[in-house]
mmCIF file of C-alpha atoms in Angstrom:
data_model
loop_
_atom_site.group_PDB
_atom_site.id
_atom_site.type_symbol
_atom_site.label_atom_id
_atom_site.label_comp_id
_atom_site.label_asym_id
_atom_site.label_seq_id
_atom_site.Cartn_x
_atom_site.Cartn_y
_atom_site.Cartn_z
ATOM 1 C CA MET A 1 -65.753 116.281 80.778
ATOM 2 C CA THR A 2 -62.448 118.306 81.026
ATOM 3 C CA TRP A 3 -60.195 119.379 78.005
ATOM 4 C CA LYS A 4 -57.289 117.270 78.658
ATOM 5 C CA LYS A 5 -59.879 113.968 78.819
ATOM 6 C CA SER A 6 -61.620 115.334 75.216
ATOM 7 C CA MET A 7 -58.538 115.557 73.693
ATOM 8 C CA LEU A 8 -57.570 111.889 74.994
ATOM 9 C CA LEU A 9 -60.792 110.205 73.337
ATOM 10 C CA LEU A 10 -60.470 112.315 70.544
ATOM 11 C CA SER A 11 -56.552 111.341 69.769
ATOM 12 C CA LEU A 12 -58.033 107.213 70.444
ATOM 13 C CA LEU A 13 -60.896 107.455 67.803
ATOM 14 C CA PHE A 14 -57.995 109.089 65.150
ATOM 15 C CA VAL A 15 -56.136 106.023 65.448
ATOM 16 C CA SER A 16 -59.098 103.497 65.662
ATOM 17 C CA LEU A 17 -59.892 105.211 62.097
ATOM 18 C CA LEU A 18 -56.149 104.473 60.915
ATOM 19 C CA PHE A 19 -56.093 101.311 61.499
ATOM 20 C CA THR A 20 -59.159 100.419 60.151
ATOM 21 C CA ALA A 21 -58.144 102.150 57.186
ATOM 22 C CA CYS A 22 -55.875 100.511 57.040
ATOM 23 C CA ASP A 23 -56.778 96.847 57.090
ATOM 24 C CA ASP A 24 -59.707 97.769 54.027
ATOM 25 C CA SER A 25 -56.421 99.637 52.195
ATOM 26 C CA ASP A 26 -54.820 95.503 52.658
ATOM 27 C CA SER A 27 -57.700 93.909 52.436
ATOM 28 C CA GLU A 28 -58.215 95.431 48.940
ATOM 29 C CA SER A 29 -54.844 94.643 47.895
ATOM 30 C CA THR A 30 -55.365 91.204 48.491
ATOM 31 C CA THR A 31 -58.443 90.530 46.638
ATOM 32 C CA ASP A 32 -56.867 92.810 43.644
ATOM 33 C CA ASP A 33 -53.839 90.421 44.147
ATOM 34 C CA ASP A 34 -56.581 86.966 44.083
ATOM 35 C CA ASP A 35 -58.346 88.369 41.130
ATOM 36 C CA ASP A 36 -54.717 88.570 39.241
ATOM 37 C CA ASP A 37 -53.651 85.246 40.178
ATOM 38 C CA GLN A 38 -56.896 83.991 38.785
ATOM 39 C CA VAL A 39 -56.276 85.598 35.741
ATOM 40 C CA ASP A 40 -52.908 83.769 35.324
ATOM 41 C CA GLN A 41 -54.418 80.457 35.860
ATOM 42 C CA TRP A 42 -55.090 77.816 32.488
ATOM 43 C CA ASP A 43 -57.716 75.923 32.638
ATOM 44 C CA GLY A 44 -56.366 73.276 30.856
ATOM 45 C CA VAL A 45 -59.003 73.938 27.863
ATOM 46 C CA CYS A 46 -57.496 74.429 24.275
ATOM 47 C CA SER A 47 -58.357 77.462 22.476
ATOM 48 C CA GLU A 48 -57.010 80.337 20.056
ATOM 49 C CA GLU A 49 -56.025 82.528 23.175
ATOM 50 C CA THR A 50 -53.722 79.173 24.326
ATOM 51 C CA GLU A 51 -52.337 78.264 21.507
ATOM 52 C CA ASN A 52 -48.711 76.237 22.027
ATOM 53 C CA PHE A 53 -49.883 75.918 25.711
ATOM 54 C CA GLU A 54 -48.528 72.778 27.274
ATOM 55 C CA LYS A 55 -49.644 70.342 29.888
ATOM 56 C CA CYS A 56 -49.095 66.858 31.302
ATOM 57 C CA GLU A 57 -52.035 64.508 31.173
ATOM 58 C CA ASP A 58 -51.368 60.677 31.568
ATOM 59 C CA ASN A 59 -47.540 61.489 32.041
ATOM 60 C CA ARG A 60 -47.058 62.701 28.902
ATOM 61 C CA ILE A 61 -47.020 65.884 27.452
ATOM 62 C CA GLN A 62 -49.770 67.705 25.961
ATOM 63 C CA TRP A 63 -49.537 70.967 23.929
ATOM 64 C CA CYS A 64 -52.824 72.698 22.406
ATOM 65 C CA HIS A 65 -52.816 73.308 18.608
ATOM 66 C CA VAL A 66 -54.339 75.979 16.399
ATOM 67 C CA LEU A 67 -54.438 75.276 12.673
ATOM 68 C CA GLU A 68 -56.940 77.091 9.904
ATOM 69 C CA GLY A 69 -59.934 75.223 9.264
ATOM 70 C CA MET A 70 -59.924 73.039 12.720
ATOM 71 C CA ASP A 71 -61.135 73.142 15.608
ATOM 72 C CA PRO A 72 -58.492 73.974 18.702
ATOM 73 C CA HIS A 73 -57.032 70.416 19.896
ATOM 74 C CA PHE A 74 -54.299 68.643 21.489
ATOM 75 C CA HIS A 75 -51.394 67.359 20.456
ATOM 76 C CA GLU A 76 -49.197 64.758 21.868
ATOM 77 C CA GLY A 77 -45.687 65.737 22.811
ATOM 78 C CA LEU A 78 -43.040 63.729 24.366
ATOM 79 C CA ASN A 79 -43.896 60.171 26.555
ATOM 80 C CA CYS A 80 -42.362 60.732 29.608
ATOM 81 C CA GLU A 81 -43.505 57.313 30.532
ATOM 82 C CA SER A 82 -41.457 55.331 27.711
ATOM 83 C CA LEU A 83 -38.730 57.825 28.553
ATOM 84 C CA GLY A 84 -38.512 57.015 32.418
ATOM 85 C CA LEU A 85 -38.975 60.417 33.501
ATOM 86 C CA THR A 86 -42.242 62.397 35.144
ATOM 87 C CA CYS A 87 -44.247 65.038 33.675
ATOM 88 C CA MET A 88 -43.683 68.200 35.118
ATOM 89 C CA GLU A 89 -45.892 71.648 34.484
ATOM 90 C CA HIS A 90 -44.647 74.671 34.878
ATOM 91 C CA ALA A 91 -45.597 78.485 34.242
ATOM 92 C CA GLU A 92 -42.973 81.347 32.207
ATOM 93 C CA ASN A 93 -43.487 84.602 31.450
ATOM 94 C CA ALA A 94 -44.106 85.006 27.799
ATOM 95 C CA GLY A 95 -43.744 88.461 27.670
ATOM 96 C CA THR A 96 -46.927 89.474 28.170
ATOM 97 C CA ASP A 97 -49.738 89.764 30.733
ATOM 98 C CA GLN A 98 -50.724 86.422 30.203
ATOM 99 C CA LEU A 99 -48.490 83.510 31.979
ATOM 100 C CA ARG A 100 -47.329 81.058 28.981
ATOM 101 C CA TYR A 101 -47.882 77.604 30.644
ATOM 102 C CA VAL A 102 -45.363 74.298 29.103
ATOM 103 C CA ALA A 103 -44.351 71.290 30.460
ATOM 104 C CA TYR A 104 -41.176 68.891 30.821
ATOM 105 C CA CYS A 105 -40.034 65.284 30.987
ATOM 106 C CA VAL A 106 -37.822 65.815 34.224
ATOM 107 C CA ASP A 107 -35.318 63.061 36.286
ATOM 108 C CA GLU A 108 -36.975 63.906 39.704
ATOM 109 C CA SER A 109 -33.352 61.548 41.008
ATOM 110 C CA ILE A 110 -30.932 64.818 39.661
ATOM 111 C CA THR A 111 -31.609 67.777 41.733
ATOM 112 C CA CYS A 112 -30.135 70.997 40.643
ATOM 113 C CA GLU A 113 -29.690 74.743 41.549
ATOM 114 C CA GLU A 114 -31.333 77.023 39.280
ATOM 115 C CA GLY A 115 -29.496 77.738 35.820
ATOM 116 C CA GLU A 116 -27.689 74.195 35.812
ATOM 117 C CA TYR A 117 -27.596 72.715 32.213
ATOM 118 C CA ALA A 118 -25.793 70.305 30.218
ATOM 119 C CA CYS A 119 -25.167 67.726 27.460
ATOM 120 C CA ALA A 120 -24.716 64.539 28.017
ATOM 121 C CA GLU A 121 -25.301 61.276 25.859
ATOM 122 C CA ASN A 122 -26.690 63.258 23.289
ATOM 123 C CA THR A 123 -29.471 64.235 26.031
ATOM 124 C CA ALA A 124 -30.311 67.970 26.943
ATOM 125 C CA GLN A 125 -30.188 68.447 30.674
ATOM 126 C CA ASN A 126 -31.587 72.446 32.272
ATOM 127 C CA CYS A 127 -32.999 72.782 35.557
ATOM 128 C CA LEU A 128 -36.531 73.291 36.398
ATOM 129 C CA ASP A 129 -37.534 74.061 39.651
ATOM 130 C CA GLY A 130 -34.562 72.175 41.086
ATOM 131 C CA VAL A 131 -34.302 68.985 39.037
ATOM 132 C CA MET A 132 -33.399 68.216 36.088
ATOM 133 C CA ALA A 133 -35.544 68.408 32.524
ATOM 134 C CA MET A 134 -34.180 65.861 29.788
ATOM 135 C CA GLU A 135 -35.177 66.173 26.171
ATOM 136 C CA PRO A 136 -33.421 63.512 24.651
ATOM 137 C CA CYS A 137 -31.921 64.774 20.755
ATOM 138 C CA GLY A 138 -32.275 61.424 19.340
ATOM 139 C CA THR A 139 -31.172 62.309 15.363
ATOM 140 C CA GLY A 140 -30.412 65.851 16.420
ATOM 141 C CA THR A 141 -27.218 67.135 18.238
ATOM 142 C CA CYS A 142 -27.199 68.423 21.738
ATOM 143 C CA HIS A 143 -25.491 71.980 21.815
ATOM 144 C CA GLU A 144 -24.847 74.238 24.818
ATOM 145 C CA HIS A 145 -25.852 77.917 24.104
ATOM 146 C CA ASP A 146 -26.568 80.846 25.750
ATOM 147 C CA GLY A 147 -26.576 79.582 29.074
ATOM 148 C CA GLU A 148 -29.407 76.340 28.134
ATOM 149 C CA ALA A 149 -28.835 73.139 26.357
ATOM 150 C CA LEU A 150 -30.328 72.894 23.118
ATOM 151 C CA CYS A 151 -31.267 69.820 20.346
ATOM 152 C CA GLU A 152 -30.387 71.196 17.456
ATOM 153 C CA ASP A 153 -31.819 69.582 14.275
ATOM 154 C CA ALA A 154 -29.157 67.454 12.221
ATOM 155 C CA ASP A 155 -29.881 68.795 8.281
ATOM 156 C CA ASP A 156 -27.081 68.078 5.869
ATOM 157 C CA GLU A 157 -29.278 68.649 2.810
ATOM 158 C CA GLU A 158 -28.163 71.259 0.841
ATOM 159 C CA CYS A 159 -31.377 74.012 1.244
ATOM 160 C CA ASN A 160 -33.207 71.314 3.004
ATOM 161 C CA GLY A 161 -33.518 69.134 -0.073
ATOM 162 C CA HIS A 162 -35.463 72.077 -1.864
ATOM 163 C CA GLY A 163 -32.952 74.192 -3.518
ATOM 164 C CA HIS A 164 -29.830 75.311 -4.374
ATOM 165 C CA LEU A 165 -26.743 77.320 -2.142
ATOM 166 C CA HIS A 166 -25.514 80.319 -4.002
ATOM 167 C CA ASP A 167 -23.805 83.255 -2.578
ATOM 168 C CA ASP A 168 -25.093 82.580 1.110
ATOM 169 C CA ALA A 169 -28.687 82.324 -0.105
ATOM 170 C CA CYS A 170 -30.651 79.249 -1.656
ATOM 171 C CA GLU A 171 -32.214 79.106 -4.933
ATOM 172 C CA CYS A 172 -35.351 77.495 -3.832
ATOM 173 C CA ASP A 173 -37.312 74.726 -5.562
ATOM 174 C CA GLU A 174 -40.998 75.080 -7.251
ATOM 175 C CA GLY A 175 -43.262 75.599 -4.448
ATOM 176 C CA TYR A 176 -40.762 76.105 -1.822
ATOM 177 C CA GLU A 177 -39.152 79.591 -0.719
ATOM 178 C CA GLN A 178 -36.505 80.963 1.384
ATOM 179 C CA ASP A 179 -36.858 80.831 5.067
ATOM 180 C CA PRO A 180 -36.890 84.414 6.059
ATOM 181 C CA ASP A 181 -35.346 83.661 8.676
ATOM 182 C CA ASP A 182 -32.680 81.760 7.307
ATOM 183 C CA PRO A 183 -32.007 82.352 4.085
ATOM 184 C CA ALA A 184 -29.836 79.405 3.469
ATOM 185 C CA SER A 185 -33.353 77.200 4.040
ATOM 186 C CA CYS A 186 -35.984 76.357 2.120
ATOM 187 C CA VAL A 187 -39.216 76.272 3.326
ATOM 188 C CA SER A 188 -42.558 75.329 1.274
ATOM 189 C CA GLU A 189 -45.074 77.748 0.570
ATOM 190 C CA LEU A 190 -48.146 75.515 1.514
ATOM 191 C CA SER A 191 -49.151 74.707 5.099
ATOM 192 C CA PHE A 192 -48.736 71.158 6.518
ATOM 193 C CA PRO A 193 -52.344 70.222 6.134
ATOM 194 C CA GLU A 194 -52.157 72.072 2.651
ATOM 195 C CA LEU A 195 -48.773 70.308 1.481
ATOM 196 C CA ALA A 196 -50.636 67.056 2.562
ATOM 197 C CA CYS A 197 -53.584 67.612 0.303
ATOM 198 C CA GLU A 198 -51.325 68.728 -3.151
ATOM 199 C CA LEU A 199 -49.364 65.260 -2.474
ATOM 200 C CA TYR A 200 -51.677 63.311 -1.858
ATOM 201 C CA ASN A 201 -53.702 64.344 -4.911
ATOM 202 C CA ASN A 202 -50.500 64.419 -7.230
ATOM 203 C CA ASN A 203 -50.379 60.677 -6.280
ATOM 204 C CA LYS A 204 -53.178 59.411 -5.648
ATOM 205 C CA ASP A 205 -54.003 57.434 -9.071
ATOM 206 C CA ALA A 206 -50.956 56.456 -10.019
ATOM 207 C CA ILE A 207 -49.394 54.245 -7.252
ATOM 208 C CA GLU A 208 -46.488 52.618 -7.923
ATOM 209 C CA ASP A 209 -46.775 48.928 -8.159
ATOM 210 C CA ASP A 210 -44.174 48.693 -4.604
ATOM 211 C CA HIS A 211 -46.214 50.828 -3.136
ATOM 212 C CA LYS A 212 -49.257 48.487 -3.283
ATOM 213 C CA LEU A 213 -48.834 46.654 0.308
ATOM 214 C CA ASP A 214 -51.059 43.765 2.011
ATOM 215 C CA ALA A 215 -51.811 43.671 5.615
ATOM 216 C CA THR A 216 -50.604 41.193 7.382
ATOM 217 C CA ASP A 217 -52.462 39.725 10.212
ATOM 218 C CA SER A 218 -49.761 40.064 12.693
ATOM 219 C CA LYS A 219 -47.251 43.020 13.538
ATOM 220 C CA PRO A 220 -45.228 44.678 12.208
ATOM 221 C CA GLY A 221 -46.894 44.242 8.581
ATOM 222 C CA PRO A 222 -45.225 45.727 5.310
ATOM 223 C CA HIS A 223 -43.222 48.560 5.539
ATOM 224 C CA ALA A 224 -44.596 51.947 4.364
ATOM 225 C CA HIS A 225 -42.623 54.705 3.001
ATOM 226 C CA LEU A 226 -42.882 58.465 4.611
ATOM 227 C CA ASP A 227 -43.866 61.425 2.480
ATOM 228 C CA GLU A 228 -45.061 59.090 -0.042
ATOM 229 C CA VAL A 229 -48.775 57.810 -1.239
ATOM 230 C CA MET A 230 -49.111 54.405 0.010
ATOM 231 C CA GLN A 231 -51.883 51.641 -0.542
ATOM 232 C CA VAL A 232 -53.021 48.945 1.158
ATOM 233 C CA GLN A 233 -55.363 45.849 1.546
ATOM 234 C CA LEU A 234 -56.869 45.569 4.820
ATOM 235 C CA LEU A 235 -58.975 41.946 4.983
ATOM 236 C CA SER A 236 -62.219 41.252 7.027
ATOM 237 C CA ALA A 237 -60.964 37.795 7.440
ATOM 238 C CA ASN A 238 -58.305 39.156 9.895
ATOM 239 C CA ALA A 239 -58.934 40.589 13.988
ATOM 240 C CA SER A 240 -56.274 43.173 12.896
ATOM 241 C CA ASN A 241 -54.702 43.945 9.830
ATOM 242 C CA TYR A 242 -51.014 45.566 10.576
ATOM 243 C CA VAL A 243 -48.617 48.031 8.324
ATOM 244 C CA HIS A 244 -45.591 49.872 9.770
ATOM 245 C CA PHE A 245 -43.674 53.184 9.338
ATOM 246 C CA PRO A 246 -40.487 54.165 9.888
ATOM 247 C CA MET A 247 -39.042 56.647 13.019
ATOM 248 C CA LEU A 248 -35.689 58.273 13.062
ATOM 249 C CA GLU A 249 -36.319 60.684 15.613
ATOM 250 C CA SER A 250 -38.393 61.936 17.740
ATOM 251 C CA GLY A 251 -41.672 63.816 16.968
ATOM 252 C CA GLU A 252 -45.458 63.649 15.860
ATOM 253 C CA TYR A 253 -45.896 61.860 12.960
ATOM 254 C CA VAL A 254 -49.211 62.309 10.541
ATOM 255 C CA LEU A 255 -51.095 59.818 9.019
ATOM 256 C CA PHE A 256 -53.788 60.887 6.675
ATOM 257 C CA ALA A 257 -55.990 58.827 4.869
ATOM 258 C CA ASP A 258 -59.001 58.192 2.295
ATOM 259 C CA VAL A 259 -61.002 56.019 4.218
ATOM 260 C CA ALA A 260 -61.981 56.715 7.421
ATOM 261 C CA GLY A 261 -62.333 54.899 10.971
ATOM 262 C CA VAL A 262 -60.903 51.790 10.146
ATOM 263 C CA LEU A 263 -57.358 52.757 12.104
ATOM 264 C CA LYS A 264 -57.602 51.748 15.623
ATOM 265 C CA ALA A 265 -54.297 51.822 17.236
ATOM 266 C CA PHE A 266 -50.401 52.780 17.239
ATOM 267 C CA TYR A 267 -47.556 50.804 18.668
ATOM 268 C CA ASP A 268 -44.053 50.957 19.048
ATOM 269 C CA LYS A 269 -41.161 48.360 18.424
ATOM 270 C CA ASP A 270 -42.205 46.835 21.749
ATOM 271 C CA GLY A 271 -45.817 46.110 20.671
ATOM 272 C CA ASN A 272 -46.152 49.786 23.800
ATOM 273 C CA GLU A 273 -49.245 51.503 22.281
ATOM 274 C CA LEU A 274 -48.682 54.775 21.484
ATOM 275 C CA PRO A 275 -50.618 58.117 22.319
ATOM 276 C CA PHE A 276 -52.533 59.814 19.251
ATOM 277 C CA THR A 277 -55.336 61.900 18.740
ATOM 278 C CA ASN A 278 -58.018 61.821 15.829
ATOM 279 C CA PRO A 279 -59.379 65.440 14.934
ATOM 280 C CA GLY A 280 -60.911 64.163 11.660
ATOM 281 C CA PRO A 281 -61.003 65.180 8.137
ATOM 282 C CA ASN A 282 -58.347 67.295 6.304
ATOM 283 C CA GLY A 283 -59.728 70.548 6.299
ATOM 284 C CA MET A 284 -58.383 71.546 3.187
ATOM 285 C CA CYS A 285 -59.479 68.909 1.155
ATOM 286 C CA GLU A 286 -61.863 66.663 3.810
ATOM 287 C CA SER A 287 -63.477 65.057 0.533
ATOM 288 C CA ASP A 288 -60.248 63.772 -0.494
ATOM 289 C CA LEU A 289 -58.612 63.126 3.443
ATOM 290 C CA VAL A 290 -61.388 61.901 5.232
ATOM 291 C CA ASP A 291 -59.531 61.123 8.165
ATOM 292 C CA HIS A 292 -55.939 61.831 9.500
ATOM 293 C CA PHE A 293 -54.001 61.116 12.877
ATOM 294 C CA HIS A 294 -51.330 62.480 14.701
ATOM 295 C CA ILE A 295 -49.193 59.950 16.599
ATOM 296 C CA SER A 296 -46.647 60.513 19.234
ATOM 297 C CA GLY A 297 -42.887 58.879 18.177
ATOM 298 C CA THR A 298 -39.896 58.518 20.646
ATOM 299 C CA TYR A 299 -37.119 57.678 19.237
ATOM 300 C CA THR A 300 -34.453 55.359 21.189
ATOM 301 C CA GLY A 301 -32.324 54.200 18.732
ATOM 302 C CA ASP A 302 -28.429 55.358 17.738
ATOM 303 C CA GLY A 303 -29.566 57.516 14.938
ATOM 304 C CA GLU A 304 -28.952 54.706 12.343
ATOM 305 C CA SER A 305 -31.390 52.674 12.603
ATOM 306 C CA PRO A 306 -35.282 53.606 11.872
ATOM 307 C CA GLN A 307 -37.689 52.234 14.360
ATOM 308 C CA PRO A 308 -41.301 50.702 13.963
ATOM 309 C CA ILE A 309 -44.531 52.824 14.452
ATOM 310 C CA ILE A 310 -47.053 49.958 13.505
ATOM 311 C CA ALA A 311 -50.777 50.970 12.880
ATOM 312 C CA GLU A 312 -53.712 48.398 13.286
ATOM 313 C CA ALA A 313 -56.522 48.652 11.393
ATOM 314 C CA GLN A 314 -60.106 46.407 11.780
ATOM 315 C CA VAL A 315 -62.520 46.440 9.050
ATOM 316 C CA ASP A 316 -66.050 44.403 9.071
ATOM 317 C CA GLN A 317 -65.171 44.048 4.950
ATOM 318 C CA ASP A 318 -62.139 43.944 2.556
ATOM 319 C CA THR A 319 -61.111 47.456 2.026
ATOM 320 C CA THR A 320 -58.187 49.609 0.539
ATOM 321 C CA LEU A 321 -56.751 52.210 2.291
ATOM 322 C CA ARG A 322 -54.984 54.843 0.581
ATOM 323 C CA PHE A 323 -52.822 56.894 2.982
ATOM 324 C CA LEU A 324 -49.933 59.377 3.710
ATOM 325 C CA VAL A 325 -47.890 59.599 6.415
ATOM 326 C CA MET A 326 -45.650 62.347 7.250
ATOM 327 C CA LEU A 327 -43.130 63.836 10.193
ATOM 328 C CA HIS A 328 -44.708 66.979 11.259
ATOM 329 C CA GLU A 329 -41.953 69.695 11.430
ATOM 330 C CA GLU A 330 -43.141 73.211 12.877
ATOM 331 C CA GLU A 331 -41.076 76.259 12.773
ATOM 332 C CA GLU A 332 -40.070 77.341 16.174
ATOM 333 C CA GLU A 333 -41.965 80.012 16.767
ATOM 334 C CA ASP A 334 -44.942 77.765 15.905
ATOM 335 C CA HIS A 335 -43.861 75.529 19.187
ATOM 336 C CA ASP A 336 -40.566 75.512 20.943
ATOM 337 C CA HIS A 337 -40.297 72.259 22.738
ATOM 338 C CA GLU A 338 -41.405 69.576 20.682
#
């Protein structure tokens, strides 16, 4: 073999090895990318690591709630079905290595460009993946700010009704403290389940006569007040017993009960069944409030007149039920998309 042929063969061998190395490098890079993508995927299971993550279930928004004393569980958010909209999931950067999953009710018939937003008919509209996400503000007010449309809660009460304002800061009532993010607001020193326990135990043995109700065997049943301990008589002679409480804004209403297993379903004003979860006892006073329900209510009124949420109970013997219904108003950092 001549010297020139030897050099040619060596050159071809070098080029071949070079391409092989490049292919191996590309292959390793692709594998790493696939691994990273896999890390970012959410399996839809609620855990401490996925607190406040949202998903679509039966065309409704569900979000992962993590609370001391209870196992992580899902709560219902907006009911896209009742609004004539479609639930859509969206992954967004939460400022960490892990994406945060959120869900929106969207109007697929309204196409849009990224960054478009508007307040229309007191509904916050924001473009999401080429279609318009819709959030009815109910008794709140739609407000355009910093490149997006937002629903702001209506709050006309001084210091949220739990104190008095002096020099732009609240002097809060006992059991309440200044909101660290807003000195002009008072917030409870207790967690939501602790507040329910205290309210129930302070009033359960002195229920006023007009708070003692007789359930009816037809909807909507007698009226129960929010944030007050109520008592209702359930009769085994009725196939079903009904009672209702008022809804003036969309949100999650939590019913705490001192008898387990008697409440079976919840309905809106038109008789449509509402989504709910039933995590069991209140972990902060489980021997007193032995059952509780998180009911997703979507308000469709004008903000002036309440709409009923109707509870259905079934019993095999006459039963006296004491219960308490509260609107679960969470801090913004706990849940950004209610």
